[in-house]
């Protein structure tokens, strides 16, 4: 998976290994010489690789590797059908029409809104909103389905939409769901605790600030990794601290661990094998994640990465951020992200993040 994230010099070694195996299969051997070692061969062996074409942090495949594999191009799936099936499985009866509205909104968003690095109107974005819509539907089964879906689309996209795009987005929502104006689903008790937390941090509990804290909580309910984006002095750290303080006031015993990933090299972040002694040297992030994942209680546990994103370190977190939720280290150790753990990035922009990371 993600094959072309391996550096070129390693790929050429892989090419030699793959060729040895393929030659042995062709010769129908039972045992064969693999890099100076005699090993047995299972004739049904197959090697499959997935990769994204060239962009930052990826390498082009060398010719000797290309010659060993047969390429297979993938097409974009029919979002409409996927959306409809997921709506049905979440319990919506009028799924066909709602799916069409959903996909229309996302297509128009892609075309009409400004091009921001953090906008993603692809399949993963669609999927997470559908999960939200399902939970809203089950929480309020008697409400009209149009209203449920509109509320999910509106309340989960507004936090990431920049100010100048907001009127366009709201216009699209009202065009697709004419005459509907559903109030936000609010948890007054939670908002009261947030206000108390903000005041205890000696800040002003303004409505817009409290709303951002609540939006962050809503996102953390459905996504296990969240980017908090904004210029310096925009209040990113304060929002995180306020939500953390809110947890503390709710007696939920939050755990918070932050680090600057750019302060150390990628090896020091994830760990590496010492070349001379062959010993495993543990990394900063991997040891933090392992320690947190050993805590057995249900309290919210945050790993906050506060520092600029660059493809070199963030691509290794792709498996943690997607549905696998596993950090795979070079030592073959796998650390899983527990349900109570969250990955937060506090950054100014996503200029150097690849499309795979954003989605």
Short mmCIF file of C-alpha atoms in Angstrom, two decimals:
data_model
loop_
_atom_site.label_atom_id
_atom_site.label_comp_id
_atom_site.label_asym_id
_atom_site.label_seq_id
_atom_site.Cartn_x
_atom_site.Cartn_y
_atom_site.Cartn_z
CA UNK A 1 0.00 0.00 0.00
CA UNK A 2 1.26 3.54 -0.76
CA UNK A 3 4.14 1.80 -2.54
CA UNK A 4 5.81 4.83 -4.08
CA UNK A 5 6.49 6.41 -0.69
CA UNK A 6 9.52 4.12 -0.54
CA UNK A 7 12.65 5.96 -1.64
CA UNK A 8 14.13 5.16 -5.07
CA UNK A 9 17.27 3.44 -3.82
CA UNK A 10 15.16 0.99 -1.80
CA UNK A 11 12.79 0.42 -4.73
CA UNK A 12 15.59 -0.94 -6.90
CA UNK A 13 16.39 -3.52 -4.21
CA UNK A 14 12.70 -4.46 -4.08
CA UNK A 15 12.73 -4.87 -7.87
CA UNK A 16 15.55 -7.42 -7.64
CA UNK A 17 13.68 -9.34 -4.92
CA UNK A 18 10.41 -9.41 -6.85
CA UNK A 19 12.20 -10.54 -10.02
CA UNK A 20 13.83 -13.43 -8.12
CA UNK A 21 10.43 -14.61 -6.91
CA UNK A 22 8.81 -14.26 -10.35
CA UNK A 23 11.63 -16.18 -12.04
CA UNK A 24 11.29 -18.98 -9.49
CA UNK A 25 7.52 -19.17 -10.12
CA UNK A 26 8.13 -19.33 -13.88
CA UNK A 27 10.63 -22.15 -13.42
CA UNK A 28 8.09 -23.97 -11.20
CA UNK A 29 10.70 -24.45 -8.48
CA UNK A 30 9.87 -25.90 -5.06
CA UNK A 31 12.82 -24.15 -3.41
CA UNK A 32 14.88 -21.24 -4.67
CA UNK A 33 17.77 -18.97 -3.74
CA UNK A 34 16.45 -15.66 -2.36
CA UNK A 35 19.25 -13.14 -1.70
CA UNK A 36 21.69 -15.89 -0.69
CA UNK A 37 19.15 -17.84 1.34
CA UNK A 38 17.48 -21.08 0.27
CA UNK A 39 13.72 -20.76 0.89
CA UNK A 40 10.64 -22.74 -0.15
CA UNK A 41 8.21 -21.29 -2.68
CA UNK A 42 4.43 -21.25 -2.59
CA UNK A 43 3.43 -21.29 -6.29
CA UNK A 44 0.24 -19.27 -5.60
CA UNK A 45 2.21 -16.23 -4.44
CA UNK A 46 0.99 -12.86 -5.77
CA UNK A 47 2.34 -9.37 -5.26
CA UNK A 48 0.03 -6.37 -5.52
CA UNK A 49 0.94 -2.73 -5.01
CA UNK A 50 -1.18 0.40 -4.69
CA UNK A 51 0.21 3.86 -5.26
CA UNK A 52 -0.75 7.44 -5.95
CA UNK A 53 0.88 9.11 -8.97
CA UNK A 54 3.61 11.67 -8.48
CA UNK A 55 3.17 14.52 -6.05
CA UNK A 56 5.28 15.79 -3.14
CA UNK A 57 6.59 13.04 -0.94
CA UNK A 58 6.11 10.40 -3.63
CA UNK A 59 8.65 8.95 -6.02
CA UNK A 60 8.22 7.87 -9.63
CA UNK A 61 8.60 4.11 -10.02
CA UNK A 62 11.89 3.11 -11.66
CA UNK A 63 11.62 1.28 -15.01
CA UNK A 64 12.89 -2.06 -13.67
CA UNK A 65 9.95 -2.17 -11.25
CA UNK A 66 7.39 -1.08 -13.84
CA UNK A 67 8.46 -3.98 -16.04
CA UNK A 68 7.52 -6.50 -13.33
CA UNK A 69 3.99 -5.29 -12.67
CA UNK A 70 0.94 -4.91 -14.82
CA UNK A 71 -0.69 -1.51 -14.32
CA UNK A 72 -4.40 -1.31 -13.62
CA UNK A 73 -6.08 2.09 -13.76
CA UNK A 74 -8.83 2.92 -11.28
CA UNK A 75 -11.81 5.15 -12.00
CA UNK A 76 -13.71 7.38 -9.62
CA UNK A 77 -16.73 5.45 -8.27
CA UNK A 78 -20.32 6.63 -8.65
CA UNK A 79 -20.72 8.78 -5.53
CA UNK A 80 -24.49 8.96 -6.04
CA UNK A 81 -24.98 5.22 -5.59
CA UNK A 82 -22.58 4.99 -2.65
CA UNK A 83 -24.35 7.89 -0.98
CA UNK A 84 -27.80 6.40 -1.59
CA UNK A 85 -26.82 2.98 -0.20
CA UNK A 86 -25.23 4.54 2.88
CA UNK A 87 -28.29 6.69 3.51
CA UNK A 88 -30.51 3.60 3.35
CA UNK A 89 -28.20 1.76 5.75
CA UNK A 90 -28.34 4.73 8.14
CA UNK A 91 -32.15 4.41 8.15
CA UNK A 92 -33.31 7.03 5.62
CA UNK A 93 -36.41 6.06 3.63
CA UNK A 94 -36.29 8.78 0.98
CA UNK A 95 -32.68 7.98 0.10
CA UNK A 96 -32.73 8.35 -3.70
CA UNK A 97 -33.76 12.01 -3.73
CA UNK A 98 -31.62 12.91 -0.70
CA UNK A 99 -28.54 11.30 -2.26
CA UNK A 100 -29.05 13.36 -5.40
CA UNK A 101 -29.27 16.57 -3.35
CA UNK A 102 -26.21 15.57 -1.34
CA UNK A 103 -24.04 14.89 -4.40
CA UNK A 104 -25.31 18.02 -6.17
CA UNK A 105 -24.26 20.12 -3.18
CA UNK A 106 -20.77 18.62 -3.10
CA UNK A 107 -20.31 18.97 -6.86
CA UNK A 108 -21.39 22.63 -6.72
CA UNK A 109 -19.15 23.22 -3.70
CA UNK A 110 -16.22 21.92 -5.70
CA UNK A 111 -17.04 24.25 -8.61
CA UNK A 112 -18.31 27.41 -6.94
CA UNK A 113 -16.39 27.81 -3.69
CA UNK A 114 -12.86 29.21 -3.64
CA UNK A 115 -10.01 26.71 -3.91
CA UNK A 116 -8.74 26.22 -0.36
CA UNK A 117 -6.06 23.66 0.50
CA UNK A 118 -8.17 22.19 3.26
CA UNK A 119 -11.37 21.73 1.24
CA UNK A 120 -12.08 18.13 0.38
CA UNK A 121 -15.36 17.21 -1.27
CA UNK A 122 -14.39 13.61 -1.95
CA UNK A 123 -15.64 10.26 -0.75
CA UNK A 124 -14.21 10.40 2.78
CA UNK A 125 -15.84 13.78 3.40
CA UNK A 126 -19.16 12.43 2.10
CA UNK A 127 -18.89 9.36 4.31
CA UNK A 128 -18.28 11.25 7.54
CA UNK A 129 -21.29 13.54 6.97
CA UNK A 130 -23.47 10.48 6.27
CA UNK A 131 -22.44 8.99 9.62
CA UNK A 132 -23.43 12.27 11.31
CA UNK A 133 -26.74 12.33 9.46
CA UNK A 134 -27.41 8.78 10.66
CA UNK A 135 -26.77 9.66 14.30
CA UNK A 136 -28.96 12.79 14.04
CA UNK A 137 -31.72 10.67 12.46
CA UNK A 138 -31.63 8.12 15.26
CA UNK A 139 -31.57 10.83 17.93
CA UNK A 140 -34.67 12.48 16.46
CA UNK A 141 -36.61 9.79 14.52
CA UNK A 142 -39.81 11.83 14.06
CA UNK A 143 -38.17 14.75 12.28
CA UNK A 144 -38.51 15.15 8.51
CA UNK A 145 -35.60 13.49 6.66
CA UNK A 146 -34.90 16.60 4.57
CA UNK A 147 -34.37 18.57 7.77
CA UNK A 148 -32.06 15.93 9.26
CA UNK A 149 -29.83 15.79 6.20
CA UNK A 150 -29.81 19.58 5.80
CA UNK A 151 -28.76 19.99 9.42
CA UNK A 152 -25.90 17.48 9.00
CA UNK A 153 -24.67 19.09 5.76
CA UNK A 154 -24.85 22.59 7.18
CA UNK A 155 -23.48 22.09 10.69
CA UNK A 156 -20.58 19.86 9.68
CA UNK A 157 -19.36 21.89 6.76
CA UNK A 158 -19.66 25.41 8.22
CA UNK A 159 -16.69 24.95 10.62
CA UNK A 160 -14.28 24.42 7.72
CA UNK A 161 -15.68 26.98 5.27
CA UNK A 162 -13.83 30.30 5.08
CA UNK A 163 -15.78 33.50 5.68
CA UNK A 164 -15.98 34.69 2.07
CA UNK A 165 -17.42 31.34 0.93
CA UNK A 166 -20.07 31.18 3.63
CA UNK A 167 -22.82 33.17 1.77
CA UNK A 168 -22.31 31.01 -1.34
CA UNK A 169 -22.51 27.79 0.67
CA UNK A 170 -25.62 28.87 2.59
CA UNK A 171 -27.19 29.95 -0.71
CA UNK A 172 -26.61 26.47 -2.14
CA UNK A 173 -28.08 24.80 0.95
CA UNK A 174 -31.24 26.95 0.80
CA UNK A 175 -31.60 26.32 -2.95
CA UNK A 176 -31.43 22.57 -2.46
CA UNK A 177 -33.65 22.54 0.63
CA UNK A 178 -36.06 25.41 -0.08
CA UNK A 179 -38.09 26.75 2.82
CA UNK A 180 -36.24 24.73 5.47
CA UNK A 181 -34.53 26.48 8.33
CA UNK A 182 -33.76 23.99 11.06
CA UNK A 183 -32.21 25.33 14.25
CA UNK A 184 -28.76 24.00 15.25
CA UNK A 185 -28.85 21.03 17.59
CA UNK A 186 -27.58 22.56 20.83
CA UNK A 187 -26.52 21.03 24.11
CA UNK A 188 -27.14 23.88 26.54
CA UNK A 189 -25.57 22.09 29.51
CA UNK A 190 -22.34 21.58 27.55
CA UNK A 191 -22.28 25.21 26.36
CA UNK A 192 -22.71 26.37 29.95
CA UNK A 193 -19.67 24.29 30.99
CA UNK A 194 -17.68 25.68 28.05
CA UNK A 195 -18.45 29.25 29.14
CA UNK A 196 -17.35 28.43 32.68
CA UNK A 197 -14.11 26.87 31.35
CA UNK A 198 -13.37 29.90 29.15
CA UNK A 199 -13.86 32.28 32.06
CA UNK A 200 -11.63 30.16 34.31
CA UNK A 201 -8.88 30.50 31.70
CA UNK A 202 -9.29 34.31 32.09
CA UNK A 203 -10.71 34.68 28.56
CA UNK A 204 -13.91 36.30 27.32
CA UNK A 205 -16.71 33.84 26.64
CA UNK A 206 -17.99 35.43 23.43
CA UNK A 207 -20.63 33.56 21.43
CA UNK A 208 -18.42 33.09 18.37
CA UNK A 209 -15.60 31.66 20.51
CA UNK A 210 -17.90 29.29 22.39
CA UNK A 211 -19.38 28.19 19.04
CA UNK A 212 -15.91 27.27 17.76
CA UNK A 213 -15.24 25.19 20.89
CA UNK A 214 -18.59 23.40 20.42
CA UNK A 215 -17.85 22.83 16.72
CA UNK A 216 -14.49 21.30 17.62
CA UNK A 217 -16.26 18.95 20.03
CA UNK A 218 -18.80 17.98 17.34
CA UNK A 219 -15.98 17.19 14.92
CA UNK A 220 -14.10 15.16 17.53
CA UNK A 221 -17.26 13.11 18.05
CA UNK A 222 -17.18 11.87 14.44
CA UNK A 223 -13.54 12.15 13.29
CA UNK A 224 -10.52 10.76 15.11
CA UNK A 225 -8.11 13.28 13.61
CA UNK A 226 -8.85 16.99 13.28
CA UNK A 227 -6.87 19.88 11.84
CA UNK A 228 -7.24 23.19 13.67
CA UNK A 229 -6.30 25.73 10.98
CA UNK A 230 -5.65 29.43 11.24
CA UNK A 231 -3.10 32.21 11.29
CA UNK A 232 -0.95 32.89 14.34
CA UNK A 233 -2.93 34.65 17.06
CA UNK A 234 -6.20 33.30 15.66
CA UNK A 235 -7.03 31.51 18.90
CA UNK A 236 -6.18 27.91 17.95
CA UNK A 237 -4.41 27.02 21.21
CA UNK A 238 -7.04 28.81 23.31
CA UNK A 239 -9.87 26.81 21.72
CA UNK A 240 -8.03 23.54 22.41
CA UNK A 241 -7.27 24.60 25.99
CA UNK A 242 -10.88 25.68 26.55
CA UNK A 243 -12.26 22.32 25.36
CA UNK A 244 -9.70 20.48 27.46
CA UNK A 245 -10.67 22.57 30.50
CA UNK A 246 -14.34 21.80 29.78
CA UNK A 247 -13.54 18.07 29.95
CA UNK A 248 -11.78 18.66 33.28
CA UNK A 249 -14.84 20.49 34.65
CA UNK A 250 -17.01 17.58 33.51
CA UNK A 251 -14.74 15.32 35.63
CA UNK A 252 -13.70 13.36 32.53
CA UNK A 253 -9.96 13.42 33.43
CA UNK A 254 -8.59 14.47 30.00
CA UNK A 255 -5.07 13.52 28.90
CA UNK A 256 -3.18 15.99 26.71
CA UNK A 257 0.24 15.48 25.15
CA UNK A 258 1.65 17.94 22.65
CA UNK A 259 4.84 18.10 20.63
CA UNK A 260 6.34 20.02 17.73
CA UNK A 261 7.03 17.45 14.99
CA UNK A 262 9.42 19.83 13.22
CA UNK A 263 11.69 20.10 16.26
CA UNK A 264 13.08 16.61 15.59
CA UNK A 265 13.99 14.60 12.49
CA UNK A 266 11.50 12.11 11.04
CA UNK A 267 13.58 9.25 12.45
CA UNK A 268 13.49 10.76 15.94
CA UNK A 269 9.73 11.21 15.59
CA UNK A 270 8.83 7.61 14.65
CA UNK A 271 11.92 5.66 15.74
CA UNK A 272 14.58 3.96 13.64
CA UNK A 273 16.98 1.03 13.61
CA UNK A 274 20.55 1.96 14.47
CA UNK A 275 22.60 0.93 11.41
CA UNK A 276 25.70 -0.26 13.29
CA UNK A 277 24.18 -2.01 16.32
CA UNK A 278 20.87 -3.04 14.70
CA UNK A 279 19.13 -1.82 17.85
CA UNK A 280 15.70 -0.21 17.71
CA UNK A 281 15.72 3.41 18.89
CA UNK A 282 12.21 4.46 19.90
CA UNK A 283 10.73 7.65 18.47
CA UNK A 284 9.12 10.57 20.27
CA UNK A 285 5.65 10.32 18.75
CA UNK A 286 5.58 6.53 18.78
CA UNK A 287 6.46 6.38 22.49
CA UNK A 288 3.82 9.02 23.36
CA UNK A 289 1.19 7.14 21.34
CA UNK A 290 2.16 3.80 22.92
CA UNK A 291 1.97 5.23 26.46
CA UNK A 292 -1.41 6.85 25.84
CA UNK A 293 -2.82 3.74 24.19
CA UNK A 294 -1.91 1.71 27.30
CA UNK A 295 -4.21 3.86 29.48
CA UNK A 296 -7.32 1.77 29.91
CA UNK A 297 -9.89 4.39 31.00
CA UNK A 298 -12.42 6.15 28.73
CA UNK A 299 -11.18 9.70 29.34
CA UNK A 300 -10.49 11.81 26.22
CA UNK A 301 -6.83 11.46 25.23
CA UNK A 302 -5.31 14.00 22.84
CA UNK A 303 -2.07 13.96 20.93
CA UNK A 304 -1.57 17.52 19.72
CA UNK A 305 0.96 18.05 16.92
CA UNK A 306 1.76 21.75 16.91
CA UNK A 307 4.05 22.66 14.05
CA UNK A 308 4.22 23.10 10.30
CA UNK A 309 3.12 20.24 8.12
CA UNK A 310 5.48 18.84 5.57
CA UNK A 311 4.99 15.70 3.52
CA UNK A 312 7.96 13.92 5.03
CA UNK A 313 6.50 13.38 8.47
CA UNK A 314 2.78 13.68 7.90
CA UNK A 315 2.47 10.98 5.21
CA UNK A 316 3.55 8.39 7.77
CA UNK A 317 0.45 9.30 9.76
CA UNK A 318 -1.89 8.54 6.84
CA UNK A 319 -2.65 5.06 8.20
CA UNK A 320 -3.44 6.57 11.61
CA UNK A 321 -5.78 9.15 10.09
CA UNK A 322 -7.69 6.83 7.76
CA UNK A 323 -9.95 3.95 8.82
CA UNK A 324 -7.05 1.65 9.71
CA UNK A 325 -6.26 3.78 12.79
CA UNK A 326 -2.87 2.09 13.17
CA UNK A 327 0.64 3.52 13.37
CA UNK A 328 3.03 1.05 11.72
CA UNK A 329 6.66 1.48 12.75
CA UNK A 330 9.79 0.35 10.92
CA UNK A 331 10.29 -2.26 13.64
CA UNK A 332 7.04 -3.95 12.48
CA UNK A 333 5.30 -2.81 15.66
CA UNK A 334 1.72 -1.68 15.24
CA UNK A 335 0.19 0.81 17.68
CA UNK A 336 -3.58 1.16 17.41
CA UNK A 337 -5.52 4.34 18.03
CA UNK A 338 -8.03 3.54 20.76
CA UNK A 339 -11.62 4.87 20.49
CA UNK A 340 -10.97 7.49 23.20
CA UNK A 341 -7.79 8.78 21.49
CA UNK A 342 -7.76 11.78 19.16
CA UNK A 343 -5.08 13.20 16.89
CA UNK A 344 -5.10 17.03 16.65
CA UNK A 345 -2.98 19.14 14.35
CA UNK A 346 -2.52 22.80 15.14
CA UNK A 347 -1.24 24.47 11.99
CA UNK A 348 -1.31 27.70 10.01
CA UNK A 349 -1.94 26.22 6.55
CA UNK A 350 -2.01 23.03 4.52
CA UNK A 351 0.19 24.27 1.66
CA UNK A 352 2.55 21.30 1.83
CA UNK A 353 0.04 18.57 2.66
CA UNK A 354 -0.78 16.11 -0.11
CA UNK A 355 -4.39 15.48 -1.23
CA UNK A 356 -4.18 12.07 0.48
CA UNK A 357 -3.49 13.73 3.83
CA UNK A 358 -6.25 16.33 3.45
CA UNK A 359 -8.88 13.69 2.67
#
